[in-house]
Short mmCIF file of C-alpha atoms in Angstrom, two decimals:
data_model
loop_
_atom_site.label_atom_id
_atom_site.label_comp_id
_atom_site.label_asym_id
_atom_site.label_seq_id
_atom_site.Cartn_x
_atom_site.Cartn_y
_atom_site.Cartn_z
CA MET A 19 102.71 90.29 138.28
CA GLY A 20 103.69 87.14 139.35
CA GLN A 21 101.26 85.85 142.20
CA GLU A 22 102.78 85.45 146.42
CA ILE A 23 101.93 82.20 147.91
CA SER A 24 103.13 81.62 151.33
CA HIS A 25 104.05 77.87 151.17
CA SER A 26 105.72 75.08 148.74
CA SER A 27 104.39 72.45 150.70
CA PHE A 28 101.42 70.73 149.89
CA SER A 29 99.02 67.67 151.11
CA ASP A 30 96.42 65.49 148.80
CA GLU A 31 94.24 67.46 151.01
CA ASP A 32 95.65 70.61 149.79
CA PHE A 33 95.19 69.67 145.79
CA ASN A 34 91.85 68.46 146.58
CA ARG A 35 90.30 72.05 148.26
CA PHE A 36 92.31 73.79 145.99
CA ARG A 37 90.70 72.06 143.04
CA ASP A 38 86.89 72.58 144.43
CA ARG A 39 87.99 76.04 145.07
CA VAL A 40 89.25 76.55 141.23
CA VAL A 41 85.91 74.52 140.18
CA ALA A 42 83.36 76.65 142.07
CA GLU A 43 85.02 80.18 140.40
CA THR A 44 85.46 79.27 137.54
CA ALA A 45 81.21 78.40 137.39
CA LEU A 46 81.40 81.94 139.08
CA LEU A 47 82.87 83.42 136.46
CA GLU A 48 80.62 81.95 133.62
CA GLN A 49 77.43 82.86 135.60
CA TRP A 50 79.13 86.34 135.75
CA MET A 51 79.81 86.24 131.76
CA ALA A 52 76.20 84.58 131.36
CA ASP A 53 74.31 87.69 133.12
CA GLY A 54 76.53 90.51 131.70
CA VAL A 55 78.05 91.25 135.06
CA LEU A 56 82.02 91.29 133.69
CA ASP A 57 83.34 94.78 133.08
CA GLN A 58 82.65 96.08 129.10
CA GLY A 59 83.77 98.93 129.37
CA GLU A 60 86.71 101.05 126.97
CA PRO A 61 89.69 98.38 126.10
CA MET A 62 92.88 99.02 127.60
CA ALA A 63 96.28 98.66 127.03
CA GLY A 64 99.11 97.48 129.33
CA SER A 65 102.25 95.00 129.34
CA GLU A 66 105.38 94.22 131.16
CA ILE A 67 109.24 93.43 130.18
CA GLU A 68 111.17 90.99 131.63
CA ALA A 69 115.11 92.11 131.88
CA TRP A 70 118.27 90.76 132.86
CA LEU A 71 120.47 92.34 135.20
CA VAL A 72 124.65 92.23 133.57
CA HIS A 73 127.92 92.80 134.91
CA ASP A 74 130.23 95.52 133.03
CA ARG A 75 131.38 91.93 130.99
CA GLY A 76 128.25 90.80 129.95
CA LEU A 77 128.19 88.04 131.84
CA PRO A 78 124.62 87.40 134.41
CA ALA A 79 124.61 89.69 137.67
CA PRO A 80 122.59 87.40 140.26
CA VAL A 81 121.65 90.69 142.58
CA ASN A 82 118.11 90.86 142.04
CA GLN A 83 117.68 91.17 145.74
CA ALA A 84 119.42 93.70 147.01
CA PHE A 85 118.38 95.72 143.27
CA LEU A 86 114.86 95.58 144.46
CA GLU A 87 115.35 96.66 147.94
CA HIS A 88 116.59 100.03 146.84
CA MET A 89 114.24 100.33 143.98
CA ASN A 90 111.25 100.24 146.28
CA ASP A 91 108.76 100.21 143.21
CA PRO A 92 105.80 98.11 143.12
CA MET A 93 105.80 98.51 139.40
CA VAL A 94 109.36 96.38 139.18
CA VAL A 95 108.90 92.56 140.84
CA PRO A 96 111.33 89.52 141.05
CA GLU A 97 111.13 87.03 138.08
CA LEU A 98 112.70 83.21 138.20
CA SER A 99 116.03 84.13 138.80
CA THR A 100 118.09 86.38 141.10
CA PHE A 101 119.74 87.94 137.62
CA ASN A 102 116.03 88.83 135.94
CA VAL A 103 113.53 91.27 136.99
CA GLU A 104 109.39 91.81 135.54
CA LEU A 105 108.63 96.41 134.76
CA ASN A 106 105.05 96.72 134.59
CA THR A 107 103.32 100.21 133.16
CA GLN A 108 99.85 101.40 134.14
CA PRO A 109 97.11 100.44 132.07
CA LEU A 110 95.91 102.93 129.54
CA ALA A 111 93.16 103.72 127.43
CA PHE A 112 93.48 103.66 123.86
CA SER A 113 93.82 107.24 123.21
CA ASP A 114 96.07 109.99 120.90
CA GLY A 115 99.33 110.29 122.34
CA MET A 116 99.10 107.19 124.39
CA PHE A 117 101.89 105.31 122.96
CA TYR A 118 103.83 108.14 123.34
CA HIS A 119 103.11 108.18 127.26
CA MET A 120 103.66 104.29 127.02
CA HIS A 121 107.07 104.83 125.68
CA ASP A 122 107.97 107.87 128.08
CA GLU A 123 107.04 105.93 131.43
CA LEU A 124 108.78 103.08 130.52
CA ALA A 125 111.84 104.93 129.71
CA ASP A 126 111.78 106.66 132.76
CA LEU A 127 111.45 103.78 134.72
CA TRP A 128 114.51 101.92 132.64
CA GLN A 129 116.62 104.75 133.58
CA ARG A 130 116.16 104.60 137.01
CA CYS A 131 116.24 101.03 137.12
CA ASP A 132 119.72 100.54 134.78
CA GLN A 133 121.02 103.53 137.91
CA VAL A 134 120.09 101.75 140.74
CA ALA A 135 121.62 98.62 139.47
CA GLY A 136 124.57 100.52 138.96
CA ARG A 137 124.93 100.53 142.93
CA GLU A 138 125.34 96.94 142.56
CA ALA A 139 127.96 97.02 139.71
CA ALA A 140 125.58 96.22 137.76
CA HIS A 141 123.34 97.34 134.41
CA MET A 142 119.70 96.33 132.96
CA LEU A 143 119.81 94.69 129.70
CA MET A 144 116.55 94.10 127.58
CA ILE A 145 117.23 90.45 125.13
CA GLY A 146 115.05 87.77 124.91
CA ILE A 147 118.15 85.59 125.83
CA LEU A 148 120.89 86.64 126.86
CA PRO A 149 124.23 85.08 124.65
CA THR A 150 126.43 85.21 127.96
CA VAL A 151 124.00 82.74 130.01
CA GLN A 152 125.67 79.33 130.79
CA GLN A 153 123.88 76.33 131.68
CA SER A 154 125.32 76.74 134.99
CA ASP A 155 124.08 80.14 136.25
CA LEU A 156 120.67 78.42 135.87
CA CYS A 157 120.91 76.29 138.89
CA LEU A 158 118.83 76.86 142.29
CA GLY A 159 121.65 78.40 143.76
CA ASN A 160 120.39 81.64 141.72
CA ILE A 161 116.47 81.14 141.85
CA SER A 162 114.81 84.20 143.43
CA GLY A 163 113.42 83.74 147.23
CA MET A 164 109.77 83.90 146.48
CA GLN A 165 108.02 80.68 147.62
CA ARG A 166 106.35 80.48 144.26
CA TYR A 167 109.33 79.38 142.88
CA GLN A 168 110.12 77.20 145.13
CA ALA A 169 106.69 75.37 145.01
CA LEU A 170 106.64 75.74 141.33
CA ASN A 171 110.35 73.83 141.10
CA GLU A 172 109.27 71.28 143.09
CA GLN A 173 105.55 70.48 141.49
CA VAL A 174 107.23 70.29 138.41
CA LEU A 175 109.65 67.48 139.33
CA ARG A 176 107.22 66.10 141.34
CA MET A 177 105.02 65.79 138.00
CA ARG A 178 107.91 64.23 136.29
CA ASP A 179 108.92 61.78 138.47
CA GLY A 180 112.05 63.40 139.25
CA GLN A 181 113.25 62.53 135.82
CA PRO A 182 115.60 65.62 134.34
CA LEU A 183 114.28 67.87 131.70
CA MET A 184 115.31 67.49 128.39
CA LEU A 185 116.37 70.33 125.45
CA ASP A 186 116.29 69.34 122.31
CA ILE A 187 116.67 72.28 119.81
CA HIS A 188 118.00 71.54 115.55
CA ALA A 189 118.33 74.86 113.70
CA GLN A 190 121.42 75.49 112.06
CA GLU A 191 123.38 73.99 114.95
CA HIS A 192 122.00 71.16 117.43
CA LEU A 193 121.72 71.51 121.19
CA VAL A 194 120.64 68.82 123.19
CA ALA A 195 121.15 68.63 127.03
CA GLU A 196 119.39 67.81 130.52
CA HIS A 197 119.00 70.00 133.58
CA ASP A 198 117.66 68.85 136.51
CA ASP A 199 115.50 72.01 138.01
CA VAL A 200 113.02 74.72 136.06
CA MET A 201 115.81 77.02 135.82
CA LEU A 202 116.22 76.65 132.11
CA GLU A 203 112.60 79.11 132.25
CA ALA A 204 115.23 81.84 133.66
CA ALA A 205 116.71 81.79 130.21
CA THR A 206 113.31 83.50 128.52
CA THR A 207 112.32 87.11 128.59
CA SER A 208 109.34 88.56 127.24
CA PHE A 209 108.17 91.66 126.63
CA GLN A 210 103.75 90.92 126.98
CA ILE A 211 101.64 92.76 125.70
CA HIS A 212 97.69 93.01 127.74
CA LEU A 213 94.81 93.72 126.10
CA LYS A 214 91.27 94.65 128.24
CA ILE A 215 88.51 93.64 126.06
CA ASP A 216 85.04 93.57 126.27
CA PRO A 217 84.16 89.64 127.31
CA ALA A 218 81.84 89.39 123.31
CA GLY A 219 84.77 90.56 121.77
CA ALA A 220 86.92 88.31 123.74
CA VAL A 221 86.48 85.12 121.58
CA ARG A 222 88.03 86.94 117.60
CA ALA A 223 90.61 89.17 120.10
CA TYR A 224 92.11 85.45 121.22
CA ASN A 225 91.74 83.98 117.85
CA ILE A 226 93.08 86.73 115.77
CA SER A 227 96.12 87.34 118.41
CA LYS A 228 96.97 83.68 117.86
CA MET A 229 96.82 84.19 114.22
CA ILE A 230 98.96 87.17 114.51
CA SER A 231 101.59 85.37 116.44
CA ALA A 232 103.41 84.36 113.16
CA PRO A 233 104.02 88.03 112.16
CA MET A 234 104.61 89.23 115.90
CA VAL A 235 107.11 86.55 116.49
CA ALA A 236 109.43 87.24 113.15
CA LEU A 237 109.48 90.60 113.04
CA ALA A 238 110.43 90.69 117.16
CA ALA A 239 112.63 88.03 117.06
CA ASN A 240 115.73 88.63 119.82
CA SER A 241 117.34 85.06 120.60
CA PRO A 242 119.05 83.36 118.22
CA PHE A 243 121.52 82.06 120.83
CA LEU A 244 121.95 79.54 123.58
CA PHE A 245 124.78 77.80 125.41
CA GLY A 246 126.76 79.25 122.59
CA HIS A 247 124.66 77.60 120.17
CA GLU A 248 123.32 79.35 117.29
CA LEU A 249 119.60 78.16 116.96
CA TRP A 250 115.97 79.74 116.33
CA ASP A 251 115.49 83.63 115.65
CA GLU A 252 113.59 82.88 118.41
CA THR A 253 114.86 80.36 120.76
CA ARG A 254 112.67 81.34 123.65
CA ILE A 255 109.85 80.00 122.10
CA PRO A 256 110.97 75.86 121.99
CA LEU A 257 113.62 76.71 125.27
CA PHE A 258 110.14 77.74 127.41
CA GLU A 259 108.10 74.89 126.08
CA GLN A 260 111.05 72.43 126.58
CA SER A 261 112.19 73.59 129.78
CA VAL A 262 108.78 72.87 131.95
CA ALA A 263 107.41 70.14 129.92
CA VAL A 264 104.93 68.24 132.27
CA GLY A 265 101.98 67.66 129.64
CA ALA A 266 101.98 64.36 127.95
CA SER A 267 99.86 66.10 125.36
CA ASP A 268 99.15 69.18 123.14
CA TYR A 269 96.32 69.12 125.59
CA SER A 270 97.84 69.14 128.76
CA LYS A 271 101.55 71.26 127.74
CA ARG A 272 101.96 74.03 130.09
CA VAL A 273 103.82 76.14 126.99
CA THR A 274 101.40 75.77 124.58
CA PHE A 275 100.30 77.80 121.25
CA GLY A 276 97.07 75.81 122.06
CA VAL A 277 94.93 72.95 119.77
CA ARG A 278 92.87 74.88 118.12
CA TYR A 279 90.39 77.90 117.98
CA ALA A 280 87.72 79.12 121.04
CA GLU A 281 84.72 78.65 119.27
CA HIS A 282 82.04 79.82 121.20
CA SER A 283 82.91 81.68 124.49
CA ILE A 284 86.70 82.95 125.96
CA MET A 285 85.11 80.25 129.00
CA GLU A 286 86.43 77.55 127.20
CA CYS A 287 89.91 78.31 128.22
CA PHE A 288 89.38 78.86 131.71
CA GLU A 289 86.76 75.38 131.51
CA ALA A 290 90.04 73.65 129.70
CA ASN A 291 92.34 74.63 132.43
CA ARG A 292 89.91 73.66 135.11
CA ASP A 293 89.28 70.15 133.53
CA ARG A 294 92.91 69.64 131.68
CA TYR A 295 95.41 70.85 133.75
CA PRO A 296 96.79 69.02 136.94
CA MET A 297 97.36 71.64 139.62
CA LEU A 298 100.57 72.94 140.51
CA LEU A 299 100.39 75.20 143.60
CA PRO A 300 97.40 74.49 145.70
CA GLN A 301 97.90 77.56 147.95
CA LEU A 302 94.74 77.70 149.92
CA MET A 303 93.61 81.73 150.50
CA ASP A 304 91.05 83.11 152.76
CA GLU A 305 89.70 84.65 150.04
CA PRO A 306 85.85 85.02 149.13
CA VAL A 307 84.43 82.82 146.21
CA GLU A 308 84.26 86.91 144.34
CA SER A 309 87.79 87.26 144.24
CA LEU A 310 88.02 84.41 141.87
CA ALA A 311 91.98 84.16 143.53
CA HIS A 312 92.04 80.28 143.15
CA LEU A 313 90.91 80.65 139.79
CA ARG A 314 93.85 83.29 138.80
CA LEU A 315 96.85 81.33 140.33
CA HIS A 316 95.69 78.16 138.92
CA ASN A 317 95.62 79.96 135.69
CA GLY A 318 98.98 81.55 136.15
CA THR A 319 100.62 77.97 135.98
CA ILE A 320 99.61 78.33 132.30
CA TRP A 321 101.81 79.95 130.03
CA ARG A 322 100.05 79.59 126.60
CA TRP A 323 101.84 81.63 124.23
CA ASN A 324 98.55 83.55 123.70
CA ARG A 325 96.56 84.10 127.51
CA PRO A 326 93.15 84.73 128.75
CA LEU A 327 93.82 86.50 132.02
CA VAL A 328 90.87 87.69 134.57
CA GLY A 329 91.82 90.98 136.66
CA VAL A 330 90.23 93.54 138.14
CA SER A 331 89.39 96.68 136.66
CA GLU A 332 89.27 100.08 138.63
CA ASN A 333 85.57 100.17 139.27
CA GLY A 334 85.80 96.94 141.17
CA LYS A 335 84.29 94.45 138.56
CA ALA A 336 86.05 91.51 136.93
CA HIS A 337 87.49 91.93 133.65
CA ILE A 338 88.77 89.70 130.86
CA ARG A 339 92.21 90.47 128.86
CA ILE A 340 94.67 88.84 126.42
CA GLU A 341 98.05 88.58 127.28
CA HIS A 342 99.52 88.30 123.97
CA ARG A 343 103.35 86.28 125.35
CA VAL A 344 105.13 85.73 122.37
CA ALA A 345 107.34 88.79 121.79
CA PRO A 346 110.15 88.76 123.67
CA SER A 347 112.60 91.47 125.85
CA GLY A 348 114.15 94.38 123.95
CA PRO A 349 116.39 95.32 121.70
CA SER A 350 114.92 99.33 122.81
CA THR A 351 112.18 100.95 124.19
CA LEU A 352 111.17 102.33 120.62
CA ASP A 353 111.29 98.70 119.53
CA VAL A 354 109.23 97.07 122.29
CA ILE A 355 106.44 100.07 122.39
CA ALA A 356 106.42 99.90 118.29
CA ASN A 357 105.94 95.84 118.87
CA ALA A 358 102.93 96.75 120.84
CA ALA A 359 101.51 99.63 118.45
CA PHE A 360 101.43 96.76 115.74
CA TYR A 361 99.91 94.67 117.83
CA PHE A 362 97.11 96.71 119.02
CA GLY A 363 96.34 98.17 115.88
CA LEU A 364 96.24 95.22 113.25
CA VAL A 365 93.83 93.41 116.13
CA ARG A 366 91.48 96.13 116.09
CA GLU A 367 91.48 96.44 112.51
CA LEU A 368 90.93 92.28 111.87
CA MET A 369 88.43 92.58 114.45
CA ALA A 370 86.20 95.36 112.28
CA THR A 371 87.16 94.27 108.60
CA GLU A 372 87.71 90.60 108.44
CA GLU A 373 84.50 88.32 108.56
CA ASN A 374 85.35 84.49 110.30
CA PRO A 375 88.98 84.29 109.87
CA GLU A 376 88.55 81.13 111.77
CA ALA A 377 87.26 79.41 108.18
CA ARG A 378 89.92 81.89 106.67
CA LEU A 379 92.97 80.31 108.22
CA PRO A 380 92.68 77.27 109.71
CA PHE A 381 93.59 76.60 113.04
CA ILE A 382 96.90 73.84 112.19
CA ASN A 383 98.24 76.56 109.63
CA ALA A 384 98.41 79.34 112.58
CA LYS A 385 100.35 76.95 114.49
CA GLU A 386 102.44 75.86 111.45
CA ASN A 387 103.26 79.73 110.67
CA PHE A 388 104.22 80.42 114.47
CA TYR A 389 106.73 77.62 114.82
CA SER A 390 107.92 78.41 111.00
CA SER A 391 108.69 81.78 112.00
CA ALA A 392 110.01 81.98 115.33
CA CYS A 393 112.73 79.60 113.76
CA LEU A 394 113.03 81.58 110.72
CA GLY A 395 112.29 85.21 111.62
CA LEU A 396 111.57 86.99 108.99
CA GLU A 397 112.76 84.37 106.28
CA ALA A 398 110.10 82.14 107.14
CA ARG A 399 107.19 81.38 104.69
CA VAL A 400 103.22 81.30 105.39
CA VAL A 401 100.20 80.42 104.75
CA TRP A 402 97.50 83.36 105.34
CA PHE A 403 93.65 84.32 104.52
CA ASP A 404 92.31 82.18 102.18
CA GLY A 405 95.07 79.88 101.04
CA GLN A 406 97.49 83.01 100.01
CA GLU A 407 100.91 81.75 100.70
CA GLY A 408 104.54 84.00 100.51
CA SER A 409 107.12 85.12 103.04
CA VAL A 410 105.69 86.81 106.11
CA ALA A 411 107.96 90.07 105.49
CA ASP A 412 106.01 90.66 102.17
CA LEU A 413 103.16 89.60 104.26
CA CYS A 414 103.74 92.45 106.74
CA LEU A 415 104.68 95.01 104.12
CA GLN A 416 101.58 94.18 101.88
CA LYS A 417 98.91 93.45 104.18
CA LEU A 418 99.58 93.68 108.24
CA ILE A 419 101.94 97.26 108.29
CA PRO A 420 98.92 98.84 106.23
CA GLN A 421 95.66 97.05 108.01
CA ALA A 422 98.08 97.84 111.54
CA ARG A 423 97.79 101.57 110.17
CA ALA A 424 93.91 102.03 109.86
CA GLY A 425 93.66 99.78 112.96
CA LEU A 426 95.43 102.68 115.47
CA ARG A 427 93.18 105.43 113.65
CA ARG A 428 90.15 103.46 114.34
CA LEU A 429 91.52 103.28 118.07
CA GLY A 430 91.48 107.20 117.90
CA ILE A 431 95.79 107.49 117.73
CA SER A 432 96.53 110.22 114.81
CA ARG A 433 98.04 110.16 111.43
CA ASP A 434 101.47 111.48 113.17
CA GLU A 435 101.87 108.92 115.59
CA THR A 436 100.60 105.95 113.95
CA ASP A 437 103.17 106.32 111.30
CA TYR A 438 105.91 107.74 113.92
CA TRP A 439 105.54 103.66 115.73
CA LEU A 440 104.38 101.72 112.38
CA ASP A 441 107.44 103.54 110.52
CA ILE A 442 110.56 101.75 113.19
CA ILE A 443 108.04 98.24 112.34
CA GLU A 444 108.13 98.83 108.55
CA ALA A 445 111.59 99.85 108.67
CA ARG A 446 112.67 96.51 110.84
CA VAL A 447 111.13 94.76 107.92
CA GLU A 448 112.34 96.53 105.36
CA SER A 449 115.95 95.95 106.40
CA HIS A 450 115.11 92.58 107.68
CA GLN A 451 117.21 93.51 110.89
CA THR A 452 115.70 92.43 113.83
CA GLY A 453 117.51 91.83 116.71
CA ALA A 454 118.10 88.29 116.15
CA ARG A 455 119.71 89.45 112.81
CA TRP A 456 121.35 91.59 114.22
CA GLN A 457 123.16 89.12 116.68
CA ARG A 458 123.93 87.05 114.03
CA GLU A 459 125.67 89.20 111.83
CA TRP A 460 128.00 90.26 114.71
CA VAL A 461 128.68 86.99 115.34
CA ALA A 462 129.32 86.26 111.40
CA GLN A 463 131.64 89.54 111.73
CA ASN A 464 133.66 89.13 115.16
CA GLY A 465 133.12 85.26 116.04
CA LYS A 466 131.24 83.72 118.81
CA ASP A 467 132.81 85.97 121.54
CA PHE A 468 129.56 86.32 123.39
CA PRO A 469 130.58 88.97 126.07
CA ALA A 470 131.81 90.75 123.62
CA LEU A 471 128.71 90.92 121.56
CA VAL A 472 126.77 91.37 124.97
CA ARG A 473 128.93 94.60 125.72
CA THR A 474 128.01 95.93 122.22
CA TYR A 475 124.17 95.35 122.03
CA ARG A 476 123.60 96.78 125.32
CA GLU A 477 126.05 100.28 124.09
CA ARG A 478 123.14 100.30 120.66
CA GLN A 479 120.56 99.79 123.02
CA ASN A 480 122.03 102.61 125.45
CA SER A 481 122.00 104.90 122.31
CA GLY A 482 118.01 105.25 122.66
CA ASN A 483 117.67 104.09 118.54
CA PRO A 484 115.63 101.57 117.17
CA VAL A 485 117.64 97.99 116.25
CA HIS A 486 116.92 98.61 112.57
CA SER A 487 119.06 101.69 112.78
CA TRP A 488 122.06 99.86 114.76
CA ALA A 489 125.19 99.40 113.12
CA ILE A 490 127.00 95.96 113.48
#
């Protein structure tokens, strides 16, 4: 959940003092890691899903303030724009039945949200990029009221010396646009998967999460349209990277796949945050150094597609978790939980069975795989371990889905539950009908009537069926 701040204007002294606290808290985290003080308990799973509020016609509904007041649920919080919200699920230990539980919790919360949205003549929608959103909707008049977002906009523009942000996305069509604020980011909604992990295993989990980002983004893709243009299968990826473009190089981009694997310790990421990334939100807090409050706030302004985070467990100890951010929102609650099951199972199995995967899949190949898969979806060709080449769809069917099945069994998930969720992934890959493909096929048959596309999509989503079974 986005950490709120109390004001949006900062002095040079604020930046200096905030940086000093980040330095001190990073040193403390490093000491805790060396001393074995961090939580080393069982792994846990969690998730966040960002959603749209839309009117009957399928257009954005900027009503999240009234919606949130009526909802009055700490698990439902604001997002950057007034037509987005974020839903959170409770973290769960890995055990048989957990994915059913995760789904039931999300589906129940989703239904309650949709009922409350109805009071504002709106509906909930989970989709990576809303096809009806216009550039004019992404204006400061539609920014959420949190000070955090006001400050983020001011600081990003300060770092750009007031220069507009530039969009340049080339695919089937070519989109070039200028934008004067960070609200472009509001067009990107995701399903974020969290894995709490023993610090000793964090490097391997982080690196493997990077490796499997390509198949994850390919099979989950759900964002082919932006501002009337047909673009990447997962246009969220270039859009988010360009919407807060303040880094001069790959070493300081705020939204990034990164420049290498972690080598020895997950601390390398937190050290890079301290050393390479200017402070964006230098909110000073009256918190003890042990809370790591400034480190966590700074970390929250660096949006790696795979992001190490520090949290606090129920036992009061700090813990490390990996946030996997590559999957879009939607198309259905079944689809997003199936995506999570695939991710957790695959990470577990590769950690258990693949020796020295970093040497067998060079970072440059993992990175190229990711962007190719975001652009082309299941049609992308990728390089896998030991230089094997082929389509990402074949890789999933022949290797990764069977490995994810084995990994879920290692995590204590029954064969029946494993098959239930991964059969959804398998059917989606076999049919090639992701959310992105369904949207493209609908437009191919019906033309670029985006309000009608959104209405039809919402009907299919409300059916509760996974996307591979949706009729055009």
